PDB file of C-alpha atoms in Angstrom:
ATOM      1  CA  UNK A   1      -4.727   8.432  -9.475  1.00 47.00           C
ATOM      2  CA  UNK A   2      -5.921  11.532 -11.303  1.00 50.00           C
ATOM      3  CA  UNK A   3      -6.490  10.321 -14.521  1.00 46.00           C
ATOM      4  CA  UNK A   4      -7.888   7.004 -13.584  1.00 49.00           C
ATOM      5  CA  UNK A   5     -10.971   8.123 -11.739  1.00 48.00           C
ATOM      6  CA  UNK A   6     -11.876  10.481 -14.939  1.00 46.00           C
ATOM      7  CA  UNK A   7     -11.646   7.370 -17.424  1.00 43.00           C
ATOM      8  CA  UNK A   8     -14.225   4.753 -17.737  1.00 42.00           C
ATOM      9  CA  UNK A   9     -12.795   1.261 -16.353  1.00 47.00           C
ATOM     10  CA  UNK A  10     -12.046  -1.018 -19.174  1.00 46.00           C
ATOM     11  CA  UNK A  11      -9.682  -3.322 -18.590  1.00 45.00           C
ATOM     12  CA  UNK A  12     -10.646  -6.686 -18.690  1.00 50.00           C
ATOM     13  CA  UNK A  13      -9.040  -9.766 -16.964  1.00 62.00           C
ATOM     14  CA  UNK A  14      -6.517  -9.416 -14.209  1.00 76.00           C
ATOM     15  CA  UNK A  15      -4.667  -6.435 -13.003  1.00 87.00           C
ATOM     16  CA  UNK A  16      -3.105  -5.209  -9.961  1.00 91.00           C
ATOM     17  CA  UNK A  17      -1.252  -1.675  -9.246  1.00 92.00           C
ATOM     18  CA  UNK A  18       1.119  -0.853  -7.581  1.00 91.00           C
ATOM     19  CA  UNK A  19       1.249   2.972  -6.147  1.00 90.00           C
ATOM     20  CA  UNK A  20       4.878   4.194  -4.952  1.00 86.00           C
ATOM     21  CA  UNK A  21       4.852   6.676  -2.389  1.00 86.00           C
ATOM     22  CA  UNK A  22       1.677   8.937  -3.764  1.00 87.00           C
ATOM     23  CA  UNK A  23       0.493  11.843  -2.745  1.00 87.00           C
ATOM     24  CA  UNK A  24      -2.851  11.160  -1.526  1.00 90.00           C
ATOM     25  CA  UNK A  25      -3.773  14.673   0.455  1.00 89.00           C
ATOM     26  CA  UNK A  26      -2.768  17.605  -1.511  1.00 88.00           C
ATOM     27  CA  UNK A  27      -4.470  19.946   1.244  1.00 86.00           C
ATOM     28  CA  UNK A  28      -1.912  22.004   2.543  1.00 80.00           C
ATOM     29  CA  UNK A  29      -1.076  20.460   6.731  1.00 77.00           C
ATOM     30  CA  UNK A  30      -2.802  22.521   9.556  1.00 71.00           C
ATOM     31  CA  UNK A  31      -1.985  22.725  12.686  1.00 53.00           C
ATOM     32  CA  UNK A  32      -4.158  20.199  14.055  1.00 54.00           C
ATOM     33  CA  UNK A  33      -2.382  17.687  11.948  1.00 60.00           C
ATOM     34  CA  UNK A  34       0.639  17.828  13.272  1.00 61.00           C
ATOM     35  CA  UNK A  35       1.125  14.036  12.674  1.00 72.00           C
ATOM     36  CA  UNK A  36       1.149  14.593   8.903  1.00 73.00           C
ATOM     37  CA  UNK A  37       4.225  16.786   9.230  1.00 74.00           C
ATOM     38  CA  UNK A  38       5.870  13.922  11.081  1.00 79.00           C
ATOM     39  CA  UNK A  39       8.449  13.441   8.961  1.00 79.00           C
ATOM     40  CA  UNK A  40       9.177  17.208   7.355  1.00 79.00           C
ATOM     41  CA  UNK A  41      12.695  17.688   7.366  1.00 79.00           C
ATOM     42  CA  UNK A  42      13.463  13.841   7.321  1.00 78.00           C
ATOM     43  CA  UNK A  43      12.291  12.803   4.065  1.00 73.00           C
ATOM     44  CA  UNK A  44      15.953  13.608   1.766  1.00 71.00           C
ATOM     45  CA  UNK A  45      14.060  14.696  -0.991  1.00 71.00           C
ATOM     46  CA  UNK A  46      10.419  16.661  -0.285  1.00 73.00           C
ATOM     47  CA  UNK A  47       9.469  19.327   1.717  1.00 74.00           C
ATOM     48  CA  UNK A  48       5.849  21.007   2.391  1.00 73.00           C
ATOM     49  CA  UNK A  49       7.438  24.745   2.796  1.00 74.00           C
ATOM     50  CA  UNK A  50       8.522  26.071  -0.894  1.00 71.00           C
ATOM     51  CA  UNK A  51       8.044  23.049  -2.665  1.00 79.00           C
ATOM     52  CA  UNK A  52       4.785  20.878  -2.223  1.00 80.00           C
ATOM     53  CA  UNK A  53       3.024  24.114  -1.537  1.00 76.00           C
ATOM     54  CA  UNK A  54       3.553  25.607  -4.584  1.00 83.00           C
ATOM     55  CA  UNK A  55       2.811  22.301  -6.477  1.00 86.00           C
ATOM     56  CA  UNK A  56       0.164  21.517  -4.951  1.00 86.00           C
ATOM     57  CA  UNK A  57      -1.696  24.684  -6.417  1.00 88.00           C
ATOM     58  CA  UNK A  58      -0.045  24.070  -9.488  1.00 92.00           C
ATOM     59  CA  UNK A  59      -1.417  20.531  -9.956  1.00 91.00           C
ATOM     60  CA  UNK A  60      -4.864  21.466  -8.666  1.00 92.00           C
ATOM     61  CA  UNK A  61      -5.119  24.286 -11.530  1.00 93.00           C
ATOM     62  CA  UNK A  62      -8.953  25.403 -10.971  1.00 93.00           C
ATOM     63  CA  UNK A  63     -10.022  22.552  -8.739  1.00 94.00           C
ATOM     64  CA  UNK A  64      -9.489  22.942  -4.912  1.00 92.00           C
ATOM     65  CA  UNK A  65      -7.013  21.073  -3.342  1.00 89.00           C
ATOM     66  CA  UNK A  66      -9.557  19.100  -1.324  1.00 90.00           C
ATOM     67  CA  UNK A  67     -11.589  17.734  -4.281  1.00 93.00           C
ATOM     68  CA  UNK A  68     -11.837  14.311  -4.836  1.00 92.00           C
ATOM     69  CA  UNK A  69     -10.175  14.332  -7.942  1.00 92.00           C
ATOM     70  CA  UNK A  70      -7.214  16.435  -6.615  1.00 92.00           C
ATOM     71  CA  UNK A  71      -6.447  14.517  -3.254  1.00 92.00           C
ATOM     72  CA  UNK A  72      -7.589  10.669  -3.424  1.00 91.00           C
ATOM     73  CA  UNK A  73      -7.956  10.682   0.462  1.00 92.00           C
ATOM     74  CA  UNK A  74     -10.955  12.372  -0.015  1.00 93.00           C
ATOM     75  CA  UNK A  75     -12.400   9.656  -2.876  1.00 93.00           C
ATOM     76  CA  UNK A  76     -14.696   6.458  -2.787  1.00 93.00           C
ATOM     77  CA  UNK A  77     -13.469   3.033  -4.243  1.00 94.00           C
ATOM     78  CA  UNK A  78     -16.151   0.854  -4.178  1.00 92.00           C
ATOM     79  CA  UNK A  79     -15.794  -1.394  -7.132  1.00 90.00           C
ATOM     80  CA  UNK A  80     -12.099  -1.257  -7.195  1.00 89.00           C
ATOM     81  CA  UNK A  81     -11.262  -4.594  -7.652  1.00 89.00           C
ATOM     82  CA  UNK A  82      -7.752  -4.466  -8.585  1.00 92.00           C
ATOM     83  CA  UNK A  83      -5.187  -5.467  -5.484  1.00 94.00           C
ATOM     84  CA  UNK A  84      -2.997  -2.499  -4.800  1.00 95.00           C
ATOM     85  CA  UNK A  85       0.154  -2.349  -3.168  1.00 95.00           C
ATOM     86  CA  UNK A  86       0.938   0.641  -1.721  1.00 95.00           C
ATOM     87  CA  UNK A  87       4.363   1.636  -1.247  1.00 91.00           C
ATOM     88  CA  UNK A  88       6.069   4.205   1.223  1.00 90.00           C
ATOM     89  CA  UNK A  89       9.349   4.697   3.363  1.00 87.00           C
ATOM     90  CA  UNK A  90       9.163   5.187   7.232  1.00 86.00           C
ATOM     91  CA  UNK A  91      11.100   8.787   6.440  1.00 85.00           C
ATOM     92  CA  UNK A  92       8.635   9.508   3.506  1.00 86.00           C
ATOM     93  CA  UNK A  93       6.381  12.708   3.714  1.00 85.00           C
ATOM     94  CA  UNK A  94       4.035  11.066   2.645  1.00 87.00           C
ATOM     95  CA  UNK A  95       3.656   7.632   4.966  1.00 89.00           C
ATOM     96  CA  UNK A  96       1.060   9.261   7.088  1.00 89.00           C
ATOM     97  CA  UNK A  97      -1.148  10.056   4.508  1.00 89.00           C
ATOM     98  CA  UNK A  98      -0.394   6.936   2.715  1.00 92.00           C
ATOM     99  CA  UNK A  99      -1.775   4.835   5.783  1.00 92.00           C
ATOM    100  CA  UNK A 100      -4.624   6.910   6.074  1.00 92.00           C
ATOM    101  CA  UNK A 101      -5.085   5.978   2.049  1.00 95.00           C
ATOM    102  CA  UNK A 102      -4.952   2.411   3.020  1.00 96.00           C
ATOM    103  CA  UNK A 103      -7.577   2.897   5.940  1.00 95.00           C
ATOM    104  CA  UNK A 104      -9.821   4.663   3.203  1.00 95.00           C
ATOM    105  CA  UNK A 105      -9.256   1.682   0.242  1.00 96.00           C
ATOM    106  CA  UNK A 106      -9.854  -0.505   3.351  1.00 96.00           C
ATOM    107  CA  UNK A 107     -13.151   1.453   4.358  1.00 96.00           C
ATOM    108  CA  UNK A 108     -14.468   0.651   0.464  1.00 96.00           C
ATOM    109  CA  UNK A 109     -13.707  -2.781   0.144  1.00 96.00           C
ATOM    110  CA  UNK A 110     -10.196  -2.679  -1.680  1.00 95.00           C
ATOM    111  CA  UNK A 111      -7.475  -5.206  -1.110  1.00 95.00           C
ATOM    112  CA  UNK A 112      -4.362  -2.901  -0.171  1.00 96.00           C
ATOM    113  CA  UNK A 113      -0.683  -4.530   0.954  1.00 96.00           C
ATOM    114  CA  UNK A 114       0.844  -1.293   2.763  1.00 95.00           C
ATOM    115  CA  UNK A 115       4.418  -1.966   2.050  1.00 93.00           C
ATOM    116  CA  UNK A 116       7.269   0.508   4.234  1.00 89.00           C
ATOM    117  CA  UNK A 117      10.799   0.928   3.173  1.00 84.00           C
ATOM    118  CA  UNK A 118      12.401   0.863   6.313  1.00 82.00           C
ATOM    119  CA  UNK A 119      14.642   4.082   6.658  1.00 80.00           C
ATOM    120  CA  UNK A 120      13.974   5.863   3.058  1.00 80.00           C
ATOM    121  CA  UNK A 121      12.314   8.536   2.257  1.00 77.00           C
ATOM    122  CA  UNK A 122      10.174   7.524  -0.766  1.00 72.00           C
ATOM    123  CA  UNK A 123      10.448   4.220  -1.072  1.00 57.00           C
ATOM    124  CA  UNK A 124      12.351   3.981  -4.604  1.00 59.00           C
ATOM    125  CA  UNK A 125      14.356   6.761  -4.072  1.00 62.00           C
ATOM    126  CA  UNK A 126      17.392   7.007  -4.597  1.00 64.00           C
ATOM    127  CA  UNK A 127      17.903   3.553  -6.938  1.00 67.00           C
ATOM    128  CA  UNK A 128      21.014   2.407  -5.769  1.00 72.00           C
ATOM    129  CA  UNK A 129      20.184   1.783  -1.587  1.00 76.00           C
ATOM    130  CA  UNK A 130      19.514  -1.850  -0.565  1.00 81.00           C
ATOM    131  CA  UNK A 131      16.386  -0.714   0.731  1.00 80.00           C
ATOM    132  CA  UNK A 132      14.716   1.109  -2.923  1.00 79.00           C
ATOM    133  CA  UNK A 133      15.777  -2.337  -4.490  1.00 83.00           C
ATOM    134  CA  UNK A 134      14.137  -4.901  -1.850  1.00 86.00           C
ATOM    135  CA  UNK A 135      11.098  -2.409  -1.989  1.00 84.00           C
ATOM    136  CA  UNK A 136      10.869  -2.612  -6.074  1.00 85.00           C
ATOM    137  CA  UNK A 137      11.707  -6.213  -5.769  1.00 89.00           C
ATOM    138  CA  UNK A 138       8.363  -6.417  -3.585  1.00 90.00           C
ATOM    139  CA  UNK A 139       6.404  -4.666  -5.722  1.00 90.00           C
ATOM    140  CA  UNK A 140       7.624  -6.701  -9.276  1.00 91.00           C
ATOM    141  CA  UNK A 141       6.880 -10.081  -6.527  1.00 93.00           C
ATOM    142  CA  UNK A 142       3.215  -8.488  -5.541  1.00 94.00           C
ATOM    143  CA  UNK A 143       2.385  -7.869  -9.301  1.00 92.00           C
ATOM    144  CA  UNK A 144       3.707 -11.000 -10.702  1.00 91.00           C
ATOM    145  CA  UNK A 145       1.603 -12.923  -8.304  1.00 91.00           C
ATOM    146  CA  UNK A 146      -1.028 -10.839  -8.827  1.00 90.00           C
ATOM    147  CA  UNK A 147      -1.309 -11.209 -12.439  1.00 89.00           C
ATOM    148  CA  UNK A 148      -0.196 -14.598 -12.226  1.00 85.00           C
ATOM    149  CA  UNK A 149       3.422 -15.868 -13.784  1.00 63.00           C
ATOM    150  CA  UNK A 150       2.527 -16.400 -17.606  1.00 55.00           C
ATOM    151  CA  UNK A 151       6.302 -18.306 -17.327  1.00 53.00           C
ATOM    152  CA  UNK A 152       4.243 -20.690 -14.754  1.00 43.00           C
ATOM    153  CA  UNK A 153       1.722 -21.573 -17.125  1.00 41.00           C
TER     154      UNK A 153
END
């Protein structure tokens, strides 16, 4: 995320993250990417039209919205060597740009677990569907094993 590419790497030992539903391409949809506005009007809680538009500039401040450090789907990372699970619903706004994130972390060597919420919006969102819970249960599984179970030592 933002603030991760601008800070030196320095943890040490194992990690593992786990990204929920992020917003990987803050450049605003043209009409040649229709498939990226796949699911406006389906995802309960996001829209690009009056919302995402506006923060999208708003988040970007001074940088443009394509820069690398704005919109990860235009980033490199090689030497990534923490497993990331990515998390998205099949409703989400942002699940075609989150598979195109997992083709890019693919492209530089990262070890990515797409994950889909069938029939949600963003995956963890709202808390109380079966489906948020069986997708943070996933994610608590993916990171446990990742780390490793200290309880299994």
């Amino acid at each position: 995320t933002r603030s991760e590419r601008r800070r030196p790497s320095s943890i040490t030992g194992r990690s593992a993250r786990a990204w929920v539903s992020p917003w990987s391409d803050l450049t605003p949809p043209g009409s040649s990417e229709s498939s990226r506005m796949v699911n406006e009007g389906r995802d309960p809680l996001i829209r690009w039209k009056g919302l995402l538009d506006r923060a999208a500039s708003i988040y970007a401040d001074t940088e443009p919205t394509s820069a690398s450090v704005v919109s990860p789907i235009n980033s490199r990372f090689q030497g990534l060597r923490a497993p990331i699970l990515l998390t998205t619903g099949s409703l989400d706004l942002f699940a075609p740009d989150c598979e195109r994130l997992v083709e890019v972390l693919r492209r530089d060597g990262v070890t990515v677990t797409p994950d889909s919420a069938p029939g949600c919006g963003m995956s963890t969102s709202p808390t109380e569907l079966p489906e948020t819970v069986a997708s943070l249960d996933r994610a608590t599984t993916f990171i446990t094993e990742a780390l490793g179970n200290p309880q299994q030592r």
